[in-house]
Coordinates of C-alpha atoms in Angstrom, one line a residue:
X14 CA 0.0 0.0 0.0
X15 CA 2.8 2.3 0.9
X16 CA 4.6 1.5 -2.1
X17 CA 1.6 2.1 -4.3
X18 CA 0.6 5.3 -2.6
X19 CA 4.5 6.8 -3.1
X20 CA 4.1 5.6 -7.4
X21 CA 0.7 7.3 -7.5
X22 CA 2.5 10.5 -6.4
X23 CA 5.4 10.4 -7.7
X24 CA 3.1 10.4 -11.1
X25 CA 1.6 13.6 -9.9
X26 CA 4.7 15.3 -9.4
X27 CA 4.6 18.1 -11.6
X28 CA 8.2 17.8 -12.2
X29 CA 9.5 17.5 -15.8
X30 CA 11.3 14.5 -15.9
X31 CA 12.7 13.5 -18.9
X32 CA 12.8 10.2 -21.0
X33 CA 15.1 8.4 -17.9
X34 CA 13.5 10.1 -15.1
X35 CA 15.9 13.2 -14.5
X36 CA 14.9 16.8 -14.4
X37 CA 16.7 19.6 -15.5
X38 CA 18.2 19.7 -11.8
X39 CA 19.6 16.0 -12.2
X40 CA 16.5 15.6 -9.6
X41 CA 16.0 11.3 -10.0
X42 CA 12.6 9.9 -9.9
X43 CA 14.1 6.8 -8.9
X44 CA 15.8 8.3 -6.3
X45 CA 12.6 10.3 -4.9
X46 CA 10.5 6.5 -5.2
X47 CA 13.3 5.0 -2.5
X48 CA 13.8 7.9 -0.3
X49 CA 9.5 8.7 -0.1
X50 CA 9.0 5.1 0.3
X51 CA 11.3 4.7 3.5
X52 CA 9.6 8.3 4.8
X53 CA 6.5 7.3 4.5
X54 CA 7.0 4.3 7.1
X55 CA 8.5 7.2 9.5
X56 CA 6.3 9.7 9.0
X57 CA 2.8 7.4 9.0
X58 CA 3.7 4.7 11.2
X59 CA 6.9 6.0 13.2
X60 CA 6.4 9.5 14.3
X61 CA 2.8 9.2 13.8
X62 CA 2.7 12.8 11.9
X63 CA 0.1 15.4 12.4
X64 CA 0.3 17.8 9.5
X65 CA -1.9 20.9 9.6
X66 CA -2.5 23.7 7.3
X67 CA -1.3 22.1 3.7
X68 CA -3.7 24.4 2.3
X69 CA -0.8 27.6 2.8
X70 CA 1.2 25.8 0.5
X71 CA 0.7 26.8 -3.0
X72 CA -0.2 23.8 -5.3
X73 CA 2.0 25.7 -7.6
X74 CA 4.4 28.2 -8.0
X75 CA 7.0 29.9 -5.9
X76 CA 7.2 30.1 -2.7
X77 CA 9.8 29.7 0.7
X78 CA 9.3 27.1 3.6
X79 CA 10.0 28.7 6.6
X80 CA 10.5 27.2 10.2
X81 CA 12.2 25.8 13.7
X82 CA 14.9 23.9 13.5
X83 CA 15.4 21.4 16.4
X84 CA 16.6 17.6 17.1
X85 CA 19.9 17.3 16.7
X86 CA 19.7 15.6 13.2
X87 CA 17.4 17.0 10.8
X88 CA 14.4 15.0 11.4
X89 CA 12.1 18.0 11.1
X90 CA 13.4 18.9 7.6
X91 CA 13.2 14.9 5.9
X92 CA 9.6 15.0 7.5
X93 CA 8.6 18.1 6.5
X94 CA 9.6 17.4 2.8
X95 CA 7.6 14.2 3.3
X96 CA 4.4 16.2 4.2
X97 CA 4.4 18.2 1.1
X98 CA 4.6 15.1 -0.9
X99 CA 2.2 13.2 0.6
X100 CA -0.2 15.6 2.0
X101 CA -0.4 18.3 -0.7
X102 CA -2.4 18.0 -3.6
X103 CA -0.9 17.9 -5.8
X104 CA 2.0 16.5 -4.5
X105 CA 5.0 19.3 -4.5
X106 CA 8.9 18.3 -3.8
X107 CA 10.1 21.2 -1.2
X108 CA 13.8 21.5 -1.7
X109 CA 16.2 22.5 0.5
X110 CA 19.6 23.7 1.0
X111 CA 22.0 21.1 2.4
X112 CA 24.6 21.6 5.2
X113 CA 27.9 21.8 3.3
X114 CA 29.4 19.2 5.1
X115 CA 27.0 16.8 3.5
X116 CA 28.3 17.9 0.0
X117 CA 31.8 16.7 1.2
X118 CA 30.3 13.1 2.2
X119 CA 30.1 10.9 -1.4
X120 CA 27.1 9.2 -1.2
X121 CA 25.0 11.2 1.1
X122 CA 25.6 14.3 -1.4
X123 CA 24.8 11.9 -4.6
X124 CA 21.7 11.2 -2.8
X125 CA 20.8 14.6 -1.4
X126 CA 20.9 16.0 -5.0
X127 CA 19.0 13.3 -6.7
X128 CA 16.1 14.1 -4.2
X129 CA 16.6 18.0 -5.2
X130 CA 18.7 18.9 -2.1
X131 CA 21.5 21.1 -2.7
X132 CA 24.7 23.0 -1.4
X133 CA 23.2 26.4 0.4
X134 CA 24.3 29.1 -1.9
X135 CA 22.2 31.8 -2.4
X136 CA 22.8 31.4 -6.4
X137 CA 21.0 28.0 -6.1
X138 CA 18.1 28.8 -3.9
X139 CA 17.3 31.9 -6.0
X140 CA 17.8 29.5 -9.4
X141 CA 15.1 27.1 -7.6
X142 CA 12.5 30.1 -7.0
X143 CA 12.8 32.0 -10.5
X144 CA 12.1 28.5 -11.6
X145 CA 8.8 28.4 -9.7
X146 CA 10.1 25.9 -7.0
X147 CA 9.2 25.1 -3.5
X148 CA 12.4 25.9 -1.4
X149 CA 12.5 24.4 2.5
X150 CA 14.5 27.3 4.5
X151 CA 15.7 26.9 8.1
X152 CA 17.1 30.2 8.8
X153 CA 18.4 28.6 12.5
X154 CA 20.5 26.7 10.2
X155 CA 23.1 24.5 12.3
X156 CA 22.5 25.9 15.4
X157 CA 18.8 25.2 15.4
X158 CA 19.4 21.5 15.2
X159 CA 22.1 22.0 18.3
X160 CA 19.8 23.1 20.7
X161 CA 19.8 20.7 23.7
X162 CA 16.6 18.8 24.8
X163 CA 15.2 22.0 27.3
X164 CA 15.8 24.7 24.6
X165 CA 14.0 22.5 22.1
X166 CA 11.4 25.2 21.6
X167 CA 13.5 28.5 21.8
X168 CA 14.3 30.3 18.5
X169 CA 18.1 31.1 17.8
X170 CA 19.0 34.4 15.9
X171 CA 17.9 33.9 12.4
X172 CA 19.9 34.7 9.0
X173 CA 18.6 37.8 7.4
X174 CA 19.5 35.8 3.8
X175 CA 16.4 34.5 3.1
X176 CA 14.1 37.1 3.4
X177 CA 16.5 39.4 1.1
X178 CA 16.1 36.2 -1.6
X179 CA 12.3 36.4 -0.8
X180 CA 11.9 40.1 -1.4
X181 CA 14.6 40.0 -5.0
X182 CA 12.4 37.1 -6.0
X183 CA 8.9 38.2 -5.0
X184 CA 8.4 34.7 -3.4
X185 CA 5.8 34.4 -0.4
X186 CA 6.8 33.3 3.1
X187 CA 4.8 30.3 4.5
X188 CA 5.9 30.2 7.9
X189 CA 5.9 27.0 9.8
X190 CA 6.2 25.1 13.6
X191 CA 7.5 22.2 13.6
X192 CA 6.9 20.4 17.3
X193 CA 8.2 17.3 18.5
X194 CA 11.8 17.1 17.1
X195 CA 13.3 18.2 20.1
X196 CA 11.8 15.0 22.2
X197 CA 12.4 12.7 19.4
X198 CA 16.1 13.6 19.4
X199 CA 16.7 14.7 23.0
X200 CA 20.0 16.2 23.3
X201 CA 21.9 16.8 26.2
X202 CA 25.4 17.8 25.0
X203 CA 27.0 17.8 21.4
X204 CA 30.8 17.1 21.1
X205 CA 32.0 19.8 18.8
X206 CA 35.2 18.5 18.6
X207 CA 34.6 15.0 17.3
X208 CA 32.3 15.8 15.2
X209 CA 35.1 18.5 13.6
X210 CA 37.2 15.2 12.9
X211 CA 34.2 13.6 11.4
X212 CA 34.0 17.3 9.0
X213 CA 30.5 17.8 10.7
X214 CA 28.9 20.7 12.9
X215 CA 29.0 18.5 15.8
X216 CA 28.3 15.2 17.3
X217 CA 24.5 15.3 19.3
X218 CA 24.7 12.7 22.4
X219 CA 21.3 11.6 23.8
X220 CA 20.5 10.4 27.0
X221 CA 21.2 6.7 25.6
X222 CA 24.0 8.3 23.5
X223 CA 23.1 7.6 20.0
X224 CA 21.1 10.4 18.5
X225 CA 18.4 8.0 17.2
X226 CA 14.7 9.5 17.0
X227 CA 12.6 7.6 18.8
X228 CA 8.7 7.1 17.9
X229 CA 7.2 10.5 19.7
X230 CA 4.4 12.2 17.9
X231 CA 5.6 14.6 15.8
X232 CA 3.3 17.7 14.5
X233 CA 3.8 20.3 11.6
X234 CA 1.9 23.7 11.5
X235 CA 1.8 25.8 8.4
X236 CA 0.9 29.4 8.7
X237 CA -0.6 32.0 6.2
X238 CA 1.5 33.3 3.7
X239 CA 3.9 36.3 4.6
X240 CA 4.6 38.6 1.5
X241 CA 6.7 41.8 2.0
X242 CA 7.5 44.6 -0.4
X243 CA 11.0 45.2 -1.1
X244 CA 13.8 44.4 -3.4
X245 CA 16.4 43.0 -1.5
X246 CA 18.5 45.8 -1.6
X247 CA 16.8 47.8 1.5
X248 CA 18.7 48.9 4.8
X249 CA 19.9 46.0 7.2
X250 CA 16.8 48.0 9.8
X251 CA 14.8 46.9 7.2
X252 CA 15.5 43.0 6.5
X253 CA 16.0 42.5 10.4
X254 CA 12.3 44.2 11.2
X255 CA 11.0 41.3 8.1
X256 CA 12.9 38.7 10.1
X257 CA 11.0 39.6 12.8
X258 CA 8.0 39.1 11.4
X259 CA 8.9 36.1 10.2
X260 CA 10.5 34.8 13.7
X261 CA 7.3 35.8 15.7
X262 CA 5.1 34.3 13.6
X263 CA 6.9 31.0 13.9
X264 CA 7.0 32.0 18.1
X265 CA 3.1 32.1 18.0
X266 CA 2.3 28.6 16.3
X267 CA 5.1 26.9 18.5
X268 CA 3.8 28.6 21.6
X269 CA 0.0 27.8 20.7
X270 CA 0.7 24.3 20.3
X271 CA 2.3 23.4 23.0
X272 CA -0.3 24.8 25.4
X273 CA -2.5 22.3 23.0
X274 CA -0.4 19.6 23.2
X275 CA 0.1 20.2 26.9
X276 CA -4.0 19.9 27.0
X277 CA -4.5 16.8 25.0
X278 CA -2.1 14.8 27.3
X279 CA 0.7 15.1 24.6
X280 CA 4.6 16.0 26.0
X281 CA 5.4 19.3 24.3

């Protein structure tokens, strides 16, 4: 069923594949069917996902994924892809810019690119908008997914970046909460060092040391579209007041659903 489900998608896709599967962006069918296939286990049956607010996403068109960042691995980021492809009609593949360190790892970077996941450089994200893609933003970046267990739900400065690529592109916002990551993956210290020898951030340790999820509910929360005026090129004031915006938007969904959570007998 799960594998039937993923090939009735994947046929949806409005991606323009060519003759052996591959877009323009080396983007693999193939690949998508075996990497889809695996998150659907994990986000029906594992973490049990609760996605709400799929209608924010445009079924076509442009536009920026924005949200938390928490876990210690980037659990929040594989399941949100997930919940565009399975839950929006039609499907949509968000892509989203990689951790350079992943470029540097052979076959995690073969793979990351055949699913549409690239270096983040600003040239490529902006290449993936003017093309009228859907691009997965976590302006946290590596710092949001080193939180420990109780900052799980605080925000980290954001990167003013993506809302200057927003506003030069004229691509809408669709701010996100992503709750749950933080208990999946609870971390309570990250070894900087070793991880430096591995040519990673860091190394997240876990109360039974190895940062695997385990099966906690996991929700994600999209919010209505944020569209700013601008070109890019305003004052720093400017860009940091939009980031703002952005960041307290993000503030009020977490925030809401905890308390929610809290209520239904759910651990925030």
């Amino acid at each position: 069923m799960r594998r039937q489900e993923v090939q009735e998608r994947l046929e949806r896709l409005e991606l323009p594949f060519n003759a052996y599967g591959v877009d323009p962006y080396g983007v693999s069918r193939w690949h998508l069917g075996v990497v889809f296939e695996a998150m659907a286990f994990f986000y029906r049956n594992y973490f049990r996902v609760k996605c709400h607010g799929i209608e924010h996403v445009p079924a076509r068109g442009r536009a920026m994924l924005v949200g938390n960042h928490s876990g210690g691995v980037a659990v929040d980021g594989a399941m949100v892809v997930t919940s565009c492809f399975l839950e929006a009609n039609p499907p949509r593949l968000a892509q989203a810019m990689a951790e350079k360190f992943i470029g540097a790892m052979p076959l995690a970077s073969v793979w990351a690119s055949r699913c549409g996941h690239f270096t983040g450089l600003p040239e490529n994200a902006q290449r993936l908008l003017e093309d009228e893609r859907l691009l997965l933003v976590f302006p946290e970046g590596a710092r949001g997914t080193a939180k420990l267990y109780t900052q799980r739900y605080d925000l980290v400065d954001f990167g003013t970046g993506f809302v200057r690529l927003a506003l030069k592109t004229r691509t809408p916002i669709i701010p996100f909460g992503f709750l749950g990551g933080g208990s999946a993956i609870p971390t309570v210290a990250n070894l900087y060092g070793l991880g430096r020898a591995l040519g990673m951030p860091y190394v997240p340790v876990t109360p039974y040391l190895l940062p695997l999820p385990l099966p906690v509910p996991l929700e994600i929360h999209y919010g209505e579209p944020l569209v700013f005026e601008g070109t890019g090129n305003e004052e720093d004031s400017v860009i940091q007041g939009y980031v703002e915006q952005v960041k307290t938007r993000i503030a009020d969904i977490i925030e809401k659903r905890r308390h929610e959570r809290w209520q239904g007998g759910v651990k925030p």
